[in-house]
Short mmCIF file of C-alpha atoms in Angstrom, two decimals:
data_model
loop_
_atom_site.label_atom_id
_atom_site.label_comp_id
_atom_site.label_asym_id
_atom_site.label_seq_id
_atom_site.Cartn_x
_atom_site.Cartn_y
_atom_site.Cartn_z
CA MET X 201 27.59 43.68 -138.71
CA THR X 202 25.16 42.10 -141.07
CA HIS X 203 25.99 38.40 -140.82
CA HIS X 204 23.44 36.14 -139.15
CA ALA X 205 24.30 34.97 -135.66
CA PRO X 206 25.42 31.31 -135.36
CA HIS X 207 22.52 30.44 -133.07
CA GLU X 208 19.70 32.34 -134.87
CA GLN X 209 18.10 29.19 -136.20
CA GLU X 210 17.95 27.60 -132.77
CA ILE X 211 16.49 30.79 -131.24
CA ARG X 212 13.75 30.84 -133.93
CA ALA X 213 13.00 27.23 -133.33
CA ALA X 214 12.73 27.80 -129.61
CA ALA X 215 10.64 30.87 -130.07
CA ALA X 216 8.20 28.96 -132.28
CA HIS X 217 7.48 26.64 -129.34
CA PHE X 218 7.29 29.25 -126.65
CA GLY X 219 4.04 27.71 -125.29
CA ARG X 220 5.91 24.74 -123.97
CA ARG X 221 7.46 26.52 -121.07
CA ARG X 222 5.89 29.24 -118.85
CA PHE X 223 8.68 31.77 -119.06
CA LEU X 224 8.76 31.86 -122.87
CA THR X 225 5.81 34.17 -123.06
CA THR X 226 4.51 35.73 -126.23
CA THR X 227 6.61 38.75 -125.51
CA GLY X 228 9.64 36.65 -124.91
CA ALA X 229 9.22 34.87 -128.25
CA ALA X 230 8.70 38.10 -130.10
CA ALA X 231 11.81 39.50 -128.44
CA ALA X 232 13.76 36.36 -129.38
CA LEU X 233 12.87 36.83 -133.03
CA ALA X 234 13.76 40.55 -132.91
CA PHE X 235 17.21 39.48 -131.75
CA ALA X 236 17.95 38.27 -135.27
CA THR X 237 18.09 41.77 -136.58
CA ASN X 238 19.18 43.39 -133.36
CA LEU X 239 18.53 46.96 -134.61
CA PRO X 240 15.86 49.55 -134.04
CA GLY X 241 13.45 49.63 -136.96
CA ALA X 242 13.92 51.98 -139.91
CA GLY X 243 11.42 53.80 -142.08
CA ALA X 244 8.24 55.81 -141.46
CA ALA X 245 6.56 53.06 -139.50
CA TYR X 246 9.23 53.23 -136.83
CA ALA X 247 9.91 56.99 -136.85
CA ALA X 248 7.85 57.84 -133.80
CA GLU X 249 9.79 60.23 -131.55
CA ALA X 250 8.70 61.14 -128.03
CA ASP X 251 8.93 64.81 -127.05
CA ALA X 252 11.64 64.94 -124.46
CA ARG X 253 10.23 68.15 -123.10
CA LYS X 254 7.22 66.20 -121.85
CA ILE X 255 9.36 64.02 -119.54
CA THR X 256 8.07 65.11 -116.10
CA GLU X 257 10.27 62.97 -113.88
CA ASN X 258 14.10 62.66 -113.78
CA PRO X 259 15.12 60.24 -116.50
CA PHE X 260 18.72 59.86 -115.23
CA THR X 261 17.89 57.71 -112.24
CA LEU X 262 20.48 55.07 -113.27
CA GLY X 263 23.40 57.46 -113.45
CA VAL X 264 26.07 57.62 -116.10
CA ALA X 265 29.12 55.51 -117.01
CA SER X 266 32.17 55.39 -119.34
CA GLY X 267 34.34 52.56 -120.55
CA ASP X 268 36.69 50.87 -122.98
CA PRO X 269 39.15 53.90 -123.23
CA GLN X 270 41.22 54.29 -126.41
CA PRO X 271 43.73 57.08 -127.06
CA GLY X 272 41.24 59.24 -128.91
CA SER X 273 37.85 58.13 -127.56
CA VAL X 274 35.90 56.49 -124.74
CA VAL X 275 32.35 55.15 -124.58
CA LEU X 276 29.82 57.18 -122.74
CA TRP X 277 26.70 55.54 -121.39
CA THR X 278 23.35 56.37 -119.85
CA ARG X 279 19.82 54.94 -119.89
CA LEU X 280 16.61 56.97 -119.59
CA ALA X 281 14.44 55.61 -116.87
CA PRO X 282 12.08 57.98 -115.07
CA ARG X 283 10.49 54.96 -113.46
CA PRO X 284 13.29 52.37 -113.43
CA TYR X 285 11.39 49.65 -111.54
CA GLU X 286 8.60 49.51 -114.15
CA PRO X 287 8.73 47.64 -117.48
CA GLY X 288 9.43 50.23 -120.17
CA ASN X 289 11.10 52.63 -117.74
CA GLY X 290 8.07 54.91 -117.60
CA LEU X 291 8.67 56.12 -121.14
CA PRO X 292 6.52 55.68 -124.33
CA ASN X 293 7.48 53.01 -126.91
CA ALA X 294 9.24 55.73 -128.98
CA ARG X 295 12.77 57.07 -129.40
CA VAL X 296 13.91 60.04 -127.28
CA MET X 297 16.52 62.50 -128.43
CA VAL X 298 19.45 62.91 -125.99
CA ARG X 299 22.19 65.48 -126.13
CA TRP X 300 25.67 64.76 -124.86
CA GLU X 301 28.63 66.91 -123.91
CA VAL X 302 32.31 66.19 -123.27
CA ALA X 303 34.35 68.90 -121.55
CA TYR X 304 37.85 69.59 -120.37
CA ASP X 305 36.52 70.88 -116.99
CA GLU X 306 33.69 69.75 -114.63
CA HIS X 307 31.86 73.03 -115.11
CA PHE X 308 31.64 72.49 -118.95
CA LYS X 309 33.18 75.85 -119.71
CA ARG X 310 35.44 74.35 -122.47
CA LEU X 311 33.77 71.64 -124.52
CA ALA X 312 35.76 68.97 -126.28
CA GLY X 313 32.83 67.45 -128.08
CA GLN X 314 29.01 67.50 -128.17
CA GLY X 315 26.21 65.88 -130.20
CA ARG X 316 22.84 64.17 -130.09
CA ALA X 317 21.71 60.58 -130.21
CA ASP X 318 18.46 58.69 -130.12
CA ALA X 319 17.60 56.56 -127.08
CA HIS X 320 15.69 53.78 -128.82
CA PRO X 321 13.02 51.70 -127.03
CA GLU X 322 14.48 48.62 -128.73
CA PHE X 323 17.62 49.19 -126.65
CA ASN X 324 15.54 50.03 -123.51
CA HIS X 325 16.29 53.71 -124.03
CA SER X 326 19.99 53.30 -123.46
CA VAL X 327 22.61 55.30 -125.35
CA HIS X 328 26.18 54.45 -126.23
CA ILE X 329 28.20 57.42 -127.44
CA GLU X 330 31.72 57.00 -128.95
CA PRO X 331 33.06 60.52 -129.27
CA THR X 332 36.24 60.72 -131.30
CA GLY X 333 39.04 63.25 -131.57
CA LEU X 334 39.85 63.32 -127.88
CA ALA X 335 43.42 63.79 -126.61
CA PRO X 336 45.16 60.71 -125.37
CA ASP X 337 45.77 60.12 -121.62
CA ARG X 338 43.72 62.95 -120.21
CA VAL X 339 40.70 63.47 -117.95
CA TYR X 340 37.39 64.55 -119.41
CA TYR X 341 33.97 65.28 -117.94
CA TYR X 342 30.68 64.31 -119.58
CA ARG X 343 26.95 64.70 -119.18
CA PHE X 344 23.63 64.13 -120.95
CA ARG X 345 20.50 66.20 -121.43
CA ALA X 346 16.95 65.01 -122.24
CA GLY X 347 14.34 67.82 -122.45
CA SER X 348 14.91 69.97 -119.44
CA TRP X 349 16.73 67.28 -117.45
CA ILE X 350 20.53 67.13 -117.03
CA SER X 351 22.31 64.01 -115.88
CA PRO X 352 24.93 63.79 -113.12
CA VAL X 353 28.46 64.62 -114.32
CA GLY X 354 30.80 61.77 -115.09
CA ARG X 355 34.64 61.89 -115.04
CA THR X 356 36.54 59.64 -117.48
CA ARG X 357 40.00 59.27 -118.98
CA THR X 358 41.31 58.31 -122.35
CA ALA X 359 44.07 55.73 -122.81
CA PRO X 360 47.62 56.83 -123.58
CA ALA X 361 48.79 56.84 -127.21
CA ARG X 362 49.95 53.38 -128.35
CA SER X 363 53.58 54.54 -128.60
CA ALA X 364 53.60 56.53 -125.36
CA ARG X 365 56.16 55.56 -122.69
CA ILE X 366 54.13 56.25 -119.57
CA SER X 367 55.67 55.91 -116.21
CA ASP X 368 52.82 54.24 -114.32
CA LEU X 369 49.20 53.17 -114.42
CA LYS X 370 46.79 52.39 -111.54
CA LEU X 371 43.81 50.13 -112.01
CA ALA X 372 41.26 48.50 -109.85
CA ALA X 373 39.64 45.06 -110.18
CA VAL X 374 36.13 44.34 -108.90
CA SER X 375 33.61 41.48 -109.23
CA CYS X 376 30.55 39.77 -107.79
CA GLN X 377 28.04 42.28 -106.56
CA ALA X 378 25.03 40.37 -105.23
CA TYR X 379 22.59 43.09 -104.32
CA HIS X 380 20.76 40.83 -101.88
CA ASP X 381 23.93 39.98 -99.96
CA GLY X 382 24.76 43.51 -98.83
CA TYR X 383 25.55 47.13 -99.55
CA PHE X 384 27.99 48.23 -102.24
CA THR X 385 30.07 50.11 -99.67
CA ALA X 386 33.32 49.06 -101.39
CA TYR X 387 32.24 51.12 -104.50
CA ARG X 388 31.94 54.29 -102.43
CA HIS X 389 35.60 53.92 -101.38
CA LEU X 390 36.60 52.92 -104.89
CA ALA X 391 35.09 56.12 -106.22
CA GLU X 392 37.50 58.10 -104.10
CA GLU X 393 40.66 56.25 -105.27
CA ASP X 394 42.99 57.87 -107.80
CA LEU X 395 42.69 55.42 -110.68
CA ASP X 396 43.10 55.30 -114.46
CA VAL X 397 40.54 52.57 -115.07
CA VAL X 398 38.43 49.86 -113.35
CA PHE X 399 38.15 46.26 -114.56
CA HIS X 400 34.83 44.52 -113.76
CA LEU X 401 35.56 40.81 -113.90
CA GLY X 402 32.04 39.40 -113.91
CA ASP X 403 28.88 38.83 -111.85
CA TYR X 404 27.67 42.36 -112.27
CA LEU X 405 24.27 41.13 -111.34
CA TYR X 406 22.68 37.93 -110.04
CA GLU X 407 19.76 36.15 -111.42
CA TYR X 408 18.37 35.10 -108.01
CA PRO X 409 15.21 36.65 -106.58
CA VAL X 410 15.56 39.80 -104.41
CA GLY X 411 12.93 40.15 -101.65
CA ALA X 412 11.00 43.28 -100.69
CA ASN X 413 13.50 44.16 -98.00
CA GLY X 414 16.56 43.83 -100.27
CA GLY X 415 17.77 40.58 -98.67
CA ALA X 416 20.76 41.16 -96.32
CA ARG X 417 20.36 44.90 -96.80
CA ASN X 418 17.23 44.52 -94.58
CA TYR X 419 15.64 47.78 -95.73
CA THR X 420 13.28 49.55 -93.34
CA ASP X 421 12.84 52.67 -95.33
CA ARG X 422 11.56 51.18 -98.62
CA THR X 423 9.90 48.20 -100.15
CA LEU X 424 11.17 46.76 -103.42
CA PRO X 425 8.62 45.82 -105.97
CA ALA X 426 7.51 42.28 -106.46
CA VAL X 427 9.03 42.20 -109.99
CA PHE X 428 12.45 41.57 -108.45
CA HIS X 429 11.25 38.60 -106.37
CA ARG X 430 11.72 36.08 -109.15
CA GLU X 431 14.63 34.61 -111.10
CA THR X 432 15.63 36.61 -114.11
CA VAL X 433 14.77 34.70 -117.33
CA THR X 434 13.09 37.01 -119.84
CA LEU X 435 14.54 40.14 -121.40
CA GLU X 436 12.21 42.25 -119.18
CA ASP X 437 13.45 40.43 -116.11
CA TYR X 438 17.11 41.18 -116.91
CA ARG X 439 16.43 44.78 -117.80
CA LEU X 440 14.56 45.33 -114.51
CA ARG X 441 17.30 43.71 -112.54
CA TYR X 442 19.93 45.99 -114.11
CA ALA X 443 17.69 48.91 -113.09
CA LEU X 444 17.71 47.77 -109.43
CA TYR X 445 21.54 47.36 -109.44
CA LYS X 446 22.18 50.56 -111.37
CA SER X 447 20.00 52.57 -108.99
CA ASP X 448 22.52 51.82 -106.10
CA PRO X 449 24.16 55.17 -105.24
CA ASP X 450 27.55 53.62 -104.46
CA LEU X 451 27.73 51.79 -107.78
CA GLN X 452 26.63 55.04 -109.56
CA ALA X 453 29.48 56.88 -107.75
CA ALA X 454 32.15 54.45 -108.89
CA HIS X 455 30.89 54.62 -112.48
CA ALA X 456 30.76 58.36 -112.44
CA ALA X 457 34.39 58.52 -111.11
CA HIS X 458 36.23 56.12 -113.42
CA PRO X 459 35.96 54.42 -116.78
CA PHE X 460 35.14 50.66 -116.56
CA ILE X 461 36.30 47.80 -118.72
CA VAL X 462 33.76 45.03 -118.28
CA THR X 463 33.44 41.35 -118.94
CA TRP X 464 30.89 38.88 -117.74
CA ASP X 465 30.95 35.57 -115.80
CA ASP X 466 27.99 33.30 -115.17
CA HIS X 467 25.40 35.12 -113.09
CA GLU X 468 24.74 37.73 -115.74
CA VAL X 469 22.90 34.77 -117.39
CA GLU X 470 22.59 31.83 -114.97
CA ASN X 471 24.89 30.20 -112.34
CA ASN X 472 27.68 28.03 -113.86
CA TYR X 473 26.26 27.78 -117.39
CA ALA X 474 28.72 26.53 -119.97
CA SER X 475 28.28 27.77 -123.55
CA ASP X 476 24.74 26.66 -124.49
CA ILE X 477 24.48 24.25 -121.58
CA SER X 478 22.29 25.48 -118.70
CA GLU X 479 22.50 24.56 -115.01
CA ASP X 480 19.00 23.08 -115.24
CA HIS X 481 19.68 21.08 -118.40
CA LEU X 482 17.15 22.92 -120.56
CA PRO X 483 17.25 22.03 -124.27
CA PRO X 484 20.10 24.24 -125.77
CA ALA X 485 17.71 25.98 -128.10
CA GLU X 486 15.49 27.10 -125.17
CA PHE X 487 18.57 28.13 -123.04
CA LEU X 488 19.85 30.22 -125.96
CA VAL X 489 16.69 32.35 -125.88
CA ARG X 490 17.44 33.11 -122.26
CA ARG X 491 21.14 33.77 -123.08
CA ALA X 492 20.13 36.07 -125.88
CA ALA X 493 17.98 38.11 -123.49
CA ALA X 494 20.74 38.22 -120.90
CA TYR X 495 23.41 39.25 -123.43
CA ARG X 496 21.09 41.98 -124.89
CA ALA X 497 20.37 43.46 -121.44
CA TYR X 498 24.05 43.31 -120.48
CA TRP X 499 25.07 45.35 -123.56
CA GLU X 500 22.21 47.77 -123.01
CA ASN X 501 23.47 48.48 -119.48
CA GLN X 502 27.19 48.59 -119.96
CA PRO X 503 29.59 51.15 -121.58
CA LEU X 504 30.52 48.91 -124.46
CA ARG X 505 31.37 49.71 -128.11
CA ARG X 506 29.44 48.65 -131.08
CA PRO X 507 31.53 45.52 -131.96
CA GLN X 508 30.42 44.19 -128.56
CA ARG X 509 26.73 44.44 -129.32
CA PRO X 510 25.22 40.98 -129.36
CA GLN X 511 23.96 39.19 -132.42
CA GLY X 512 21.23 37.16 -130.97
CA ALA X 513 22.66 34.71 -128.42
CA ASP X 514 26.25 35.45 -129.49
CA CYS X 515 28.49 38.29 -128.45
CA ARG X 516 32.15 39.03 -129.10
CA LEU X 517 33.11 40.28 -125.68
CA TYR X 518 36.83 39.28 -125.65
CA ARG X 519 38.89 42.19 -126.77
CA ARG X 520 42.23 43.92 -126.38
CA LEU X 521 43.11 47.29 -125.07
CA GLN X 522 46.52 49.06 -124.92
CA TYR X 523 47.93 51.50 -122.41
CA GLY X 524 50.87 52.94 -124.15
CA GLN X 525 54.01 50.71 -124.06
CA LEU X 526 53.38 49.88 -120.42
CA ALA X 527 50.48 47.46 -120.58
CA GLN X 528 48.41 45.30 -122.92
CA PHE X 529 45.05 44.06 -121.61
CA ASP X 530 43.58 40.90 -123.13
CA ILE X 531 40.07 40.68 -121.72
CA LEU X 532 38.69 37.18 -121.80
CA ASP X 533 35.25 35.60 -121.90
CA THR X 534 35.43 32.16 -120.19
CA ARG X 535 31.73 31.36 -120.27
CA GLN X 536 30.41 31.58 -123.84
CA TYR X 537 32.65 29.06 -125.45
CA ARG X 538 33.69 26.67 -122.72
CA SER X 539 33.25 22.87 -122.66
CA ASP X 540 30.80 21.61 -120.07
CA GLN X 541 32.21 21.21 -116.59
CA ALA X 542 33.79 17.87 -115.97
CA TYR X 543 32.16 15.34 -113.61
CA GLY X 544 28.96 17.31 -113.45
CA ASP X 545 30.68 20.49 -111.95
CA GLY X 546 31.54 21.05 -108.24
CA TRP X 547 34.79 19.85 -106.68
CA HIS X 548 36.33 16.61 -107.77
CA ALA X 549 39.67 14.84 -107.93
CA PRO X 550 41.35 15.51 -111.31
CA GLY X 551 40.86 12.58 -113.69
CA PRO X 552 40.62 11.59 -117.34
CA GLU X 553 37.60 13.77 -117.98
CA SER X 554 38.98 17.05 -116.51
CA LEU X 555 42.44 16.32 -118.04
CA ASP X 556 41.08 15.60 -121.57
CA PRO X 557 43.22 17.69 -123.95
CA ALA X 558 40.18 18.42 -126.06
CA ARG X 559 38.50 20.42 -123.29
CA THR X 560 38.58 24.23 -123.57
CA LEU X 561 37.69 27.17 -121.35
CA THR X 562 38.14 29.79 -124.01
CA GLY X 563 37.16 28.06 -127.30
CA ALA X 564 39.82 27.60 -129.93
CA ALA X 565 39.27 30.93 -131.68
CA GLN X 566 39.70 32.97 -128.53
CA GLU X 567 42.73 30.95 -127.53
CA ARG X 568 44.41 31.64 -130.94
CA TRP X 569 43.50 35.30 -130.64
CA LEU X 570 45.13 35.50 -127.23
CA THR X 571 48.43 33.82 -128.29
CA ASP X 572 48.59 35.83 -131.52
CA GLY X 573 48.12 39.05 -129.54
CA TRP X 574 50.88 38.14 -127.15
CA ARG X 575 53.23 37.43 -130.17
CA GLN X 576 52.63 40.99 -131.39
CA SER X 577 52.81 42.62 -127.98
CA SER X 578 55.59 45.04 -127.17
CA ALA X 579 54.16 46.02 -123.69
CA ARG X 580 56.11 45.80 -120.58
CA TRP X 581 53.20 44.09 -118.76
CA ASN X 582 50.78 41.66 -120.36
CA VAL X 583 47.55 41.64 -118.20
CA LEU X 584 44.83 39.05 -118.54
CA PRO X 585 41.58 40.26 -116.97
CA GLN X 586 39.31 37.23 -116.79
CA GLN X 587 36.86 35.46 -114.56
CA VAL X 588 37.74 32.22 -112.73
CA THR X 589 40.67 31.15 -110.65
CA PHE X 590 43.63 30.43 -113.01
CA SER X 591 46.14 28.87 -110.58
CA GLU X 592 45.76 25.42 -109.10
CA ARG X 593 43.75 25.42 -105.89
CA ARG X 594 43.71 22.20 -103.92
CA ASN X 595 41.19 21.87 -101.15
CA ALA X 596 43.25 19.40 -99.03
CA THR X 597 46.87 18.36 -98.39
CA GLY X 598 47.97 14.93 -99.56
CA PRO X 599 46.77 12.78 -102.46
CA GLY X 600 43.07 12.96 -101.75
CA TYR X 601 42.65 16.60 -102.79
CA GLN X 602 39.89 17.98 -105.04
CA LEU X 603 39.81 20.82 -107.56
CA SER X 604 37.03 23.18 -108.74
CA MET X 605 35.68 21.87 -112.02
CA ASP X 606 34.29 25.37 -112.83
CA ALA X 607 37.73 27.10 -112.72
CA TRP X 608 40.83 26.53 -114.87
CA ASP X 609 41.61 23.50 -112.69
CA GLY X 610 38.75 21.77 -114.49
CA TYR X 611 40.30 22.62 -117.86
CA ALA X 612 43.97 21.78 -117.15
CA ALA X 613 44.91 21.33 -120.83
CA SER X 614 43.41 24.69 -121.71
CA ARG X 615 45.51 26.35 -118.97
CA ASP X 616 48.64 24.47 -120.21
CA ARG X 617 48.08 25.75 -123.75
CA VAL X 618 47.67 29.34 -122.52
CA LEU X 619 50.90 29.23 -120.50
CA ALA X 620 52.77 27.54 -123.37
CA GLY X 621 51.42 30.30 -125.67
CA ALA X 622 52.78 33.02 -123.26
CA GLU X 623 56.14 31.31 -123.04
CA SER X 624 56.50 30.81 -126.85
CA ALA X 625 55.49 34.50 -127.36
CA GLY X 626 58.18 35.62 -124.93
CA VAL X 627 55.71 37.14 -122.45
CA ASP X 628 57.97 37.78 -119.45
CA ASN X 629 55.66 39.82 -117.23
CA LEU X 630 52.27 38.08 -117.12
CA VAL X 631 49.67 39.30 -114.64
CA VAL X 632 46.32 37.49 -114.44
CA LEU X 633 43.31 39.40 -112.88
CA THR X 634 40.52 37.20 -111.49
CA GLY X 635 37.16 37.54 -109.75
CA ASP X 636 34.41 34.92 -109.13
CA VAL X 637 35.38 33.37 -105.77
CA HIS X 638 34.39 36.04 -103.24
CA VAL X 639 37.84 36.08 -101.61
CA HIS X 640 41.26 37.79 -102.02
CA TYR X 641 44.00 35.51 -103.27
CA ALA X 642 47.51 36.18 -104.35
CA PHE X 643 49.23 33.36 -106.38
CA ASP X 644 52.54 32.67 -108.07
CA ILE X 645 51.58 31.00 -111.35
CA LYS X 646 53.87 27.94 -111.70
CA LYS X 647 54.85 26.30 -114.92
CA ASP X 648 54.14 22.98 -113.15
CA PHE X 649 51.92 23.20 -110.12
CA LYS X 650 52.90 19.74 -109.05
CA ASP X 651 56.48 20.98 -108.58
CA PRO X 652 56.70 24.03 -106.16
CA GLY X 653 60.33 24.58 -107.41
CA SER X 654 59.26 24.92 -111.04
CA ARG X 655 59.55 28.19 -112.92
CA THR X 656 57.23 30.97 -111.92
CA ALA X 657 55.32 32.00 -115.13
CA GLY X 658 53.58 35.04 -113.78
CA VAL X 659 51.37 36.19 -110.89
CA GLU X 660 47.60 36.07 -110.29
CA PHE X 661 45.75 38.70 -108.36
CA VAL X 662 42.22 37.57 -107.30
CA THR X 663 39.87 40.24 -106.08
CA THR X 664 37.12 39.41 -103.64
CA SER X 665 33.48 40.34 -104.08
CA ILE X 666 31.86 43.74 -103.70
CA ALA X 667 28.94 42.16 -101.79
CA SER X 668 28.51 38.45 -102.61
CA GLY X 669 29.00 36.19 -99.56
CA LYS X 670 27.86 38.90 -97.14
CA ASN X 671 30.41 40.07 -94.55
CA GLY X 672 32.93 37.23 -94.78
CA ALA X 673 35.94 36.85 -92.49
CA ASP X 674 39.65 37.69 -92.65
CA LYS X 675 40.41 33.98 -92.17
CA PRO X 676 37.75 31.70 -93.58
CA ALA X 677 37.40 28.17 -92.10
CA ASN X 678 39.63 26.57 -94.72
CA TRP X 679 42.41 29.22 -94.42
CA ASP X 680 45.03 26.99 -92.86
CA THR X 681 44.29 24.09 -95.18
CA TYR X 682 44.48 26.22 -98.38
CA LEU X 683 47.77 27.74 -97.45
CA ALA X 684 49.29 24.42 -96.56
CA ALA X 685 47.93 22.62 -99.67
CA ASN X 686 49.03 25.40 -102.13
CA PRO X 687 52.55 26.63 -101.54
CA HIS X 688 52.18 29.05 -104.47
CA LEU X 689 49.30 30.77 -102.59
CA LYS X 690 50.80 33.80 -100.83
CA PHE X 691 47.70 35.46 -99.44
CA TYR X 692 44.08 34.59 -98.64
CA ASN X 693 41.37 36.85 -97.06
CA GLY X 694 37.69 36.38 -97.07
CA ARG X 695 36.33 39.93 -96.53
CA ARG X 696 34.52 41.99 -99.20
CA GLY X 697 36.29 44.73 -101.08
CA TYR X 698 38.41 45.32 -104.22
CA LEU X 699 41.88 45.26 -105.53
CA THR X 700 44.14 47.96 -106.82
CA VAL X 701 47.17 47.27 -109.08
CA THR X 702 49.88 49.80 -109.85
CA LEU X 703 52.07 49.03 -112.77
CA ASP X 704 55.33 50.85 -113.55
CA GLN X 705 58.50 49.97 -115.44
CA ASP X 706 59.89 47.92 -112.52
CA THR X 707 57.06 46.42 -110.54
CA ALA X 708 53.39 45.34 -110.40
CA ARG X 709 52.05 46.22 -106.94
CA ALA X 710 48.74 44.87 -105.63
CA ASP X 711 46.91 46.43 -102.67
CA TYR X 712 44.10 44.20 -101.28
CA ARG X 713 41.38 46.51 -100.00
CA THR X 714 38.73 45.28 -97.61
CA VAL X 715 35.66 46.52 -95.70
CA SER X 716 34.61 45.17 -92.33
CA ALA X 717 30.94 44.63 -93.18
CA VAL X 718 28.38 44.96 -96.04
CA THR X 719 25.18 43.98 -94.22
CA THR X 720 25.21 47.44 -92.66
CA PRO X 721 26.19 50.51 -94.72
CA GLY X 722 29.14 52.83 -94.15
CA ALA X 723 31.96 50.53 -93.20
CA ALA X 724 35.53 51.87 -93.44
CA VAL X 725 38.06 50.46 -95.88
CA ARG X 726 41.59 49.25 -95.10
CA THR X 727 44.48 47.66 -96.90
CA ALA X 728 44.70 44.01 -95.75
CA ALA X 729 47.89 43.22 -97.59
CA SER X 730 50.23 44.49 -100.37
CA PHE X 731 52.52 42.56 -102.74
CA VAL X 732 54.92 43.36 -105.53
CA SER X 733 56.16 41.31 -108.49
CA GLU X 734 59.31 42.55 -110.21
CA ALA X 735 59.54 43.02 -113.99
CA GLY X 736 61.71 40.21 -115.38
CA ASP X 737 61.59 38.27 -112.13
CA PRO X 738 58.02 37.16 -111.58
CA GLY X 739 56.98 36.10 -108.11
CA LEU X 740 55.21 37.77 -105.19
CA LYS X 741 57.00 39.49 -102.36
CA PRO X 742 55.30 41.42 -99.49
CA ALA X 743 55.42 45.16 -100.28
#
């Protein structure tokens, strides 16, 4: 992609005035300017290559990952970081040659592909491999080599052929993994599930400071460096924070076991930001420098394809993936293009501002893309992996209720347009996957939430957090109120965990998995509830 990013001029202007704010250091300004080209340098001046044989410490401290499966390919990811908690990863400012292998077996006796790639310092020594020519709907194993070092082995799976009539598909949905709120125990259990793919629905990391003892993890066997004890603002901050998260063994196990399809929410940049509007009301040009840094670090640390690579402060993250004739996945980005939250954010009674038909959560282009994709879909199930609660969620019974202005409730016209688009496209089996709220919910999506008897347009499965919110409770304090105020809400649980969804020709089945604690490691997992929705007759029934 050679076009200039829409926000490039604003970034340059902000970078020119980097002295006005402490966090826009000289390095930050230079990095902001480099975002305009977004590519490692070419030519003799940039040709320096480090000798991988001289790497004396394990460079694969952050594990491996795969993602965005297609019938003939899948993205393979790693990042070289012998010293992950130091700026620059403990590597010279030079490219490092990495070899990769894909095999039919975990012992690499039969290779399906191999090659080499450069880990560039401009991309923080990350590599994104897109091997082609793989067979559809089959398991592969992959690994990387740098010098004498060999990475852990990852297991991945390609998508079925577009025309394939597959019998079933099992996915997981995860979100919200605040490192400082607890251990990623849920990921250890997720790694042992039999899954085709995992959807990460946002808040992969948090911008908040992490103390020397890891917050609620309360480490006694290690001390985290002071670089983590500040809010992430610069590119270096975000890169280091990914290193902290990626070094978690439970997260590494989940990535090594399954391909991930990722999208972001707010904390990958800053809490509750909206488009170019920051929570702290920075001038948009300045906030876009931070957003550019955050988006760049996100891409560097996720198994994403080249079209998802940011152009400055802009990134096309919404995209569509097919799993045969069984499922179409339309992955949304509900942060980058949204109108500012109504009434200054928070919980408010709906009113003229939140009900304004001009307001959008997706932006017009993404909304058109979604509806057009539904019109062309021949899939049995149309699944919408996205971030914030889609169904109406009143916080009180009676007329004095309030709604969350950060969720779709704060963008009612946007939700109405999406539901109208699904109806006009003839989408019979709509499943919305949601994260963000640190609780498990199961909703019937109503055509008119004010009328409990109105048509059910689909179902929404909301997954709780991996760690955010600490241990939680099976019945949060507002449990009775929420169930009474929202008759379309069929289940509510406030523990940590994840969600699995099994799709077949007849049903979508959701299993809500929870762990008893995250502030201490090693908790067991259980299924708190299971629901099914039947194809052609949407609505949740206990399984």
